[in-house]
Rosetta silent file (secondary structure, phi, psi, omega in degrees, C-alpha in Angstrom):
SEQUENCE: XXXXXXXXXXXXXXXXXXXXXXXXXXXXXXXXXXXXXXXXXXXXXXXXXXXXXXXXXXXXXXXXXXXXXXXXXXXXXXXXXXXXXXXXXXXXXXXXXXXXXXXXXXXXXXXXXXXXXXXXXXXXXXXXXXXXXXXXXXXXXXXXXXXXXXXXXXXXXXXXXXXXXXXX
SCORE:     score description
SCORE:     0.000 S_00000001
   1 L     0.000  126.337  175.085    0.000    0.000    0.000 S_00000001
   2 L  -117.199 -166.539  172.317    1.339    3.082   -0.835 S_00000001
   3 L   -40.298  -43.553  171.394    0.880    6.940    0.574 S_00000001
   4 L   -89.477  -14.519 -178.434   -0.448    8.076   -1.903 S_00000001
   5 L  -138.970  136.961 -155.517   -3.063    6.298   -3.064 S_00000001
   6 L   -84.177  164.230 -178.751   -5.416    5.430   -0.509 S_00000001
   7 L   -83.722  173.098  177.924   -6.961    1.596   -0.222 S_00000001
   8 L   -81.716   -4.776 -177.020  -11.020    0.564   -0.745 S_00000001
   9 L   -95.744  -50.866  171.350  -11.649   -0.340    2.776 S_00000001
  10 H   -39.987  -24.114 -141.577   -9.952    3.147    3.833 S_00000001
  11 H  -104.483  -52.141 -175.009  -11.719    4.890    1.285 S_00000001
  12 H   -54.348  -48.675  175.611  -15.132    3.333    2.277 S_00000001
  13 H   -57.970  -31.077  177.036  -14.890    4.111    6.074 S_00000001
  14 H   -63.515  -31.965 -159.649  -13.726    7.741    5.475 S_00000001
  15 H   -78.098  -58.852  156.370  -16.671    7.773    3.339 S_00000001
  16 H   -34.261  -54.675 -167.391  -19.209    5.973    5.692 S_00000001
  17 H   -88.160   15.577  173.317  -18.205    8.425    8.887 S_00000001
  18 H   -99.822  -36.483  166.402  -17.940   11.485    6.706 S_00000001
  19 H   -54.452  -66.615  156.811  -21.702   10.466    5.917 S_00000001
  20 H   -41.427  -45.968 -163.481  -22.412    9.934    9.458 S_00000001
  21 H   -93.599  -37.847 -178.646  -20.890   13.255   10.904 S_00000001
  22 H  -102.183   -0.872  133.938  -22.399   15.025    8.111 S_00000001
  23 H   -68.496  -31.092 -174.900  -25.957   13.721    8.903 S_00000001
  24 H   -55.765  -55.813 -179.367  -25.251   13.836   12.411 S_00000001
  25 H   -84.767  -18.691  174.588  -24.750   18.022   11.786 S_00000001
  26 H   -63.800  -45.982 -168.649  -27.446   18.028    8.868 S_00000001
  27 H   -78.173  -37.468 -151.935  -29.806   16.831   11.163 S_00000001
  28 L  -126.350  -23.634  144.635  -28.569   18.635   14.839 S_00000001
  29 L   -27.235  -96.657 -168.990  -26.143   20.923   13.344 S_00000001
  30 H  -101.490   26.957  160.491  -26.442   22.968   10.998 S_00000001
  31 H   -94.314  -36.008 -159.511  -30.410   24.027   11.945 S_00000001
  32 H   -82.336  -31.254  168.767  -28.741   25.568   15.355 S_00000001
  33 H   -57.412  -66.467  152.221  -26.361   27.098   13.052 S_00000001
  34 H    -2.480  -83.597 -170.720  -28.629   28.454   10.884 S_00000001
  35 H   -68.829  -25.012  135.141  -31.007   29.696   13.133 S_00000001
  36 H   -12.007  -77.105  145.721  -28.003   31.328   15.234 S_00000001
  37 H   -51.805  -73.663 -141.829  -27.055   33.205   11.764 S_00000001
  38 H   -98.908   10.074  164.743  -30.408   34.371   11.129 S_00000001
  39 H   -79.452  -33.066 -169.340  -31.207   35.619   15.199 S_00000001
  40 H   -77.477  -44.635 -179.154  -27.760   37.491   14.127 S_00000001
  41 H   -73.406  -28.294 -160.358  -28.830   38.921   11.328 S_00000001
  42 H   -63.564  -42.711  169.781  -32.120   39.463   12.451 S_00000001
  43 H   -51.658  -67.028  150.963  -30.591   41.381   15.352 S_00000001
  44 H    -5.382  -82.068 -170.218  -28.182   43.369   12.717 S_00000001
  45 H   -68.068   -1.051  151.953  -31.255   44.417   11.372 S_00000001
  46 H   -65.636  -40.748 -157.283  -32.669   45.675   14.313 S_00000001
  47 H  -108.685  -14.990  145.312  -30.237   47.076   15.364 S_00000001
  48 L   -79.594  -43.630 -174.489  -29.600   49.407   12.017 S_00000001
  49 H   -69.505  -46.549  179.820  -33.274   50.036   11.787 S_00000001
  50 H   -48.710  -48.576  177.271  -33.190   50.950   15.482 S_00000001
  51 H   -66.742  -55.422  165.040  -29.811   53.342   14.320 S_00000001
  52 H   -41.521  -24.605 -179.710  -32.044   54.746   11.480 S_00000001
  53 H   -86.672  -59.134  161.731  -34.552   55.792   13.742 S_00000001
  54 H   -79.909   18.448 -179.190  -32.148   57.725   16.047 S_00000001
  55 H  -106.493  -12.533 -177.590  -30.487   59.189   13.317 S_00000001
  56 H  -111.135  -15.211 -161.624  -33.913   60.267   12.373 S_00000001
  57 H   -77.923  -47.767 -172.567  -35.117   61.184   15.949 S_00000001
  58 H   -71.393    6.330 -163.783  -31.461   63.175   16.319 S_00000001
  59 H   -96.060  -67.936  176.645  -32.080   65.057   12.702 S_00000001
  60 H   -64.922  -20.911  163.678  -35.495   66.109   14.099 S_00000001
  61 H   -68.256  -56.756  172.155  -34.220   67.133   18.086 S_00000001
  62 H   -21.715  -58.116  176.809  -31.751   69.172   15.674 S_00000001
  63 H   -63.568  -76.589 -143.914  -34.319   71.032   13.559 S_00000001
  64 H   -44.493  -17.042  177.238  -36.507   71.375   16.478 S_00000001
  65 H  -101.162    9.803 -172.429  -33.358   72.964   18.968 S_00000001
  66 H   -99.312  -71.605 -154.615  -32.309   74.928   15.571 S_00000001
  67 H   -76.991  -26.687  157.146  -35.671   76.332   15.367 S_00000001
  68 H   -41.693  -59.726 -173.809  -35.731   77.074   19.561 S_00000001
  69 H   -39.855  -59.414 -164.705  -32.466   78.566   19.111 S_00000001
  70 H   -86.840  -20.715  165.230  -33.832   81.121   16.596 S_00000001
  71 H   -59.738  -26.097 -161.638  -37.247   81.337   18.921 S_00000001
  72 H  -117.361  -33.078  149.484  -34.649   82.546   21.516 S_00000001
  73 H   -69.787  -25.507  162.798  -32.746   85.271   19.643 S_00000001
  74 H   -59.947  -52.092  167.802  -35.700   86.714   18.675 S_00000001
  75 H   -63.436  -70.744 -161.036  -37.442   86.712   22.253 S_00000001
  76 H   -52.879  -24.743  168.482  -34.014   88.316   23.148 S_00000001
  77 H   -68.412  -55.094  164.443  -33.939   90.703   20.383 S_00000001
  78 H   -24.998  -81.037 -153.507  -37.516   91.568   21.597 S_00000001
  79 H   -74.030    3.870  159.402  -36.589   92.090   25.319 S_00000001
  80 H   -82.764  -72.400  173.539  -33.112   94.083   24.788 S_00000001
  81 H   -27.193  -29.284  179.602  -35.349   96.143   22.785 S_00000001
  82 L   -89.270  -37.165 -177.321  -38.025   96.600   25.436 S_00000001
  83 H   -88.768  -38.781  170.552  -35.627   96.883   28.032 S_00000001
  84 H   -70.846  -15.524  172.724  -33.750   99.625   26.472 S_00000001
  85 H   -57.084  -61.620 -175.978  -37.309  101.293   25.399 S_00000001
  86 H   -63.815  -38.737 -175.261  -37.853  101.130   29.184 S_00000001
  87 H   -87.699  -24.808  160.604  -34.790  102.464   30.623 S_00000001
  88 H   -36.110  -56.850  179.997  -34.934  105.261   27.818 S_00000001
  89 H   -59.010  -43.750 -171.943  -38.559  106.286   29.261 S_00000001
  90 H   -70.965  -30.356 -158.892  -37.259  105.884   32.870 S_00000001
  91 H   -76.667  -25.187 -178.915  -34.040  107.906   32.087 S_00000001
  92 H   -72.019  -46.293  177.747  -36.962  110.598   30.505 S_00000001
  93 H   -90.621    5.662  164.099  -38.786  110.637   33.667 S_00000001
  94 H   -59.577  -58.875 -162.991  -36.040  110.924   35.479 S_00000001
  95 H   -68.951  -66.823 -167.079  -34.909  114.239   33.872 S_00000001
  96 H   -24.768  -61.129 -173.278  -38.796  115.433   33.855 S_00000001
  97 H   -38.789  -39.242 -162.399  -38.739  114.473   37.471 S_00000001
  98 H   -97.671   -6.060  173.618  -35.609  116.416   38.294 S_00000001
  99 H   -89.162  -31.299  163.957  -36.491  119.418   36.325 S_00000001
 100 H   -71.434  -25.165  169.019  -39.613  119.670   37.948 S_00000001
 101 H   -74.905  -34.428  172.602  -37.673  119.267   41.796 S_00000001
 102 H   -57.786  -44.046  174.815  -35.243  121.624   40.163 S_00000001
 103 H   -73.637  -29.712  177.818  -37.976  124.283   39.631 S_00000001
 104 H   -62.244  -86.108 -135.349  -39.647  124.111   42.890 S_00000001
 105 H   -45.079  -61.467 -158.066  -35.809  124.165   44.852 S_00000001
 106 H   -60.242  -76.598  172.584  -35.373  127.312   42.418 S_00000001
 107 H   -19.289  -82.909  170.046  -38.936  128.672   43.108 S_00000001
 108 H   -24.188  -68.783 -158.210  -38.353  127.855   46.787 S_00000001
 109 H   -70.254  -33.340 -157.983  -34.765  129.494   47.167 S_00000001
 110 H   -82.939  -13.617  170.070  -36.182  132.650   45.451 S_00000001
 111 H   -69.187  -25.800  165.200  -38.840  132.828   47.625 S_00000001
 112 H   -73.858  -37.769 -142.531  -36.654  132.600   50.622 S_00000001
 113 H   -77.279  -66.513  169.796  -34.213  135.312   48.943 S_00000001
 114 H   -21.991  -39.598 -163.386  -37.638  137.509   48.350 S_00000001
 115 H   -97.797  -29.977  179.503  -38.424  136.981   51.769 S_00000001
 116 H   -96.729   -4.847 -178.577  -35.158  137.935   53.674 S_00000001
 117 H   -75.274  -43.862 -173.417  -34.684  141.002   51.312 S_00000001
 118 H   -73.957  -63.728 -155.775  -38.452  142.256   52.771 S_00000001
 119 H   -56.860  -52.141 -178.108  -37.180  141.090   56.150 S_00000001
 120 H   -42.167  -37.398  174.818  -33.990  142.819   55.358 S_00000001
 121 H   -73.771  -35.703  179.920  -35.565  145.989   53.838 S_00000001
 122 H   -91.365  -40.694  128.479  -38.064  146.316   56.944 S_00000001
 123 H    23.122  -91.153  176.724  -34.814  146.206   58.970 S_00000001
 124 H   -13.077  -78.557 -173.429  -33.645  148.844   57.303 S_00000001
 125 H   -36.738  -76.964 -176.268  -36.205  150.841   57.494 S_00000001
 126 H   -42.641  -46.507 -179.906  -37.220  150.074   61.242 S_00000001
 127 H   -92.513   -6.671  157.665  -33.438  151.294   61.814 S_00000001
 128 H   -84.344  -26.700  157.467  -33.322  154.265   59.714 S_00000001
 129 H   -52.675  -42.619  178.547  -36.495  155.209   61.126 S_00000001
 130 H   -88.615  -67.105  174.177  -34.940  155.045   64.906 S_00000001
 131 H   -34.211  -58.545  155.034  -32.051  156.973   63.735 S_00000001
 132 H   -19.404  -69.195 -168.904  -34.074  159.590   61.831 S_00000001
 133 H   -57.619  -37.356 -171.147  -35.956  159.743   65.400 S_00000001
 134 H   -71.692  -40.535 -171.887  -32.741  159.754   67.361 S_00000001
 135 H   -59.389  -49.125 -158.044  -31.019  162.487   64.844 S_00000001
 136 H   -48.011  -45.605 -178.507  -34.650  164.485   64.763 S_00000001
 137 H   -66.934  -33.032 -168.255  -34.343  164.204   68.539 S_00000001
 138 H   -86.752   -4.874 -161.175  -30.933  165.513   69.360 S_00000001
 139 H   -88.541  -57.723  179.402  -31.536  168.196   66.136 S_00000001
 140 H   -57.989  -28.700  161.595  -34.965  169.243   68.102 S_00000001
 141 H   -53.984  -70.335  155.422  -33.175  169.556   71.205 S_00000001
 142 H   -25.637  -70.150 -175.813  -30.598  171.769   70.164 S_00000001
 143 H   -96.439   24.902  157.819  -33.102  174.111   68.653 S_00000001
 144 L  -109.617   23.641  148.516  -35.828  174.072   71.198 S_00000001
 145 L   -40.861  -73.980  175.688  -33.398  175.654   73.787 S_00000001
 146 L   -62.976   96.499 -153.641  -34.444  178.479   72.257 S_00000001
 147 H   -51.145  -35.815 -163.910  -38.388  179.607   71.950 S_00000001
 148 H   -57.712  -51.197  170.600  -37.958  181.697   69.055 S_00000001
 149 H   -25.607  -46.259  166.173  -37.161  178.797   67.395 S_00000001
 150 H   -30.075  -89.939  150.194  -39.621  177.044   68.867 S_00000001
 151 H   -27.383  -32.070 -161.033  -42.391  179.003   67.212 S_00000001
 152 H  -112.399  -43.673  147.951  -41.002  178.806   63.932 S_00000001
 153 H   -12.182  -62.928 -164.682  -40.729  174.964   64.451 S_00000001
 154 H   -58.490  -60.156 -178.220  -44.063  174.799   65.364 S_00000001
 155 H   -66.640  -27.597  168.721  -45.816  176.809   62.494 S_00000001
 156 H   -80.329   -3.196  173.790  -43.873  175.019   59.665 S_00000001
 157 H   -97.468  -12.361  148.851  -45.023  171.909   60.784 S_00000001
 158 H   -36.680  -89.761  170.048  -48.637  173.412   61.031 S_00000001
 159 H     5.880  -88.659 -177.752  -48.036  174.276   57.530 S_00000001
 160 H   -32.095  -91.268 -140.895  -46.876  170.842   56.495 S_00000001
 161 H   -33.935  -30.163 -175.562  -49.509  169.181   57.939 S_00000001
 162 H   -57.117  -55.914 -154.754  -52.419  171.451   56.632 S_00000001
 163 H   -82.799   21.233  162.678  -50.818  171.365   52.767 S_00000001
 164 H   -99.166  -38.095 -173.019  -50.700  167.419   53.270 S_00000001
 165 H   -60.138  -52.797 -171.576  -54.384  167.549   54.310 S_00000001
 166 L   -96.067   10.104  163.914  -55.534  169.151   51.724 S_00000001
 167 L   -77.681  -33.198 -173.117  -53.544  167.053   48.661 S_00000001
 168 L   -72.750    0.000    0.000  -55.641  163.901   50.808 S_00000001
């Protein structure tokens, strides 16, 4: 026998158990195999469609946080707008406010000024009058020493008073 070329009883037993072993897996085999591969694929395919789906879910969170996004510059565009509208107005009634506090304080101050100038002016007065009286007095002193004087005092103020009376 040689190496190379195999004998008919060898050939038939390789032949017999390669028949056996490959019913043996025909029958118990290669259905667990099978069905193995196609839970695998089936899973594959699950598991892509399942990827298609959040690929479709993230496309659409996108848009929809795209389209916030621009919902949210807009409200903010709004309310910088509103808010500077508002502090414009406040900054207006501010000034109004302070022009009108300005004019009373002014009003006020001149009314005090008005008021000590009269007191100041009746002052005045009140003390030029008591000088006048004090001068009048020491001037009438002097010159009622004398009577003639006296007389002559007397009758121009007669006078006066008559040519006052009758201008009244």
């Amino acid at each position: 026998m040689s190496l190379l070329t195999p004998d008919f009883g060898l050939l038939f037993w390789m032949v017999l158990s390669f028949s056996i072993v490959f019913g043996i897996l025909a029958k118990f085999g290669f259905p667990i195999i099978t069905k193995m591969v196609d839970e695998r694929r089936d899973y594959i395919q699950k598991s892509l469609d399942a990827a298609d789906e959040a690929n479709k879910k993230l496309e659409n969170i996108k848009l929809e946080s795209e389209a916030i996004l621009n919902e949210a510059r807009v409200n903010q565009s709004i309310l910088i707008k509103k808010a500077m509208k508002d502090g414009d107005e406040i900054i207006q009634q501010a000034k109004e406010k302070a022009s009108i506090e300005a004019g009373k304080q002014l009003a006020e101050a001149t009314q005090q000024i008005e008021a000590q100038k009269q007191k100041a002016l009746h002052e005045i007065r009140s003390q030029v009058a008591m000088l006048s009286v004090d001068i009048a007095e020491k001037i009438l002193r002097n010159e009622l020493d004398h009577p003639e004087t006296q007389q002559a005092l007397i009758s121009k103020l007669l006078d006066e008073a008559e040519t006052v009376n009758k201008n009244n």
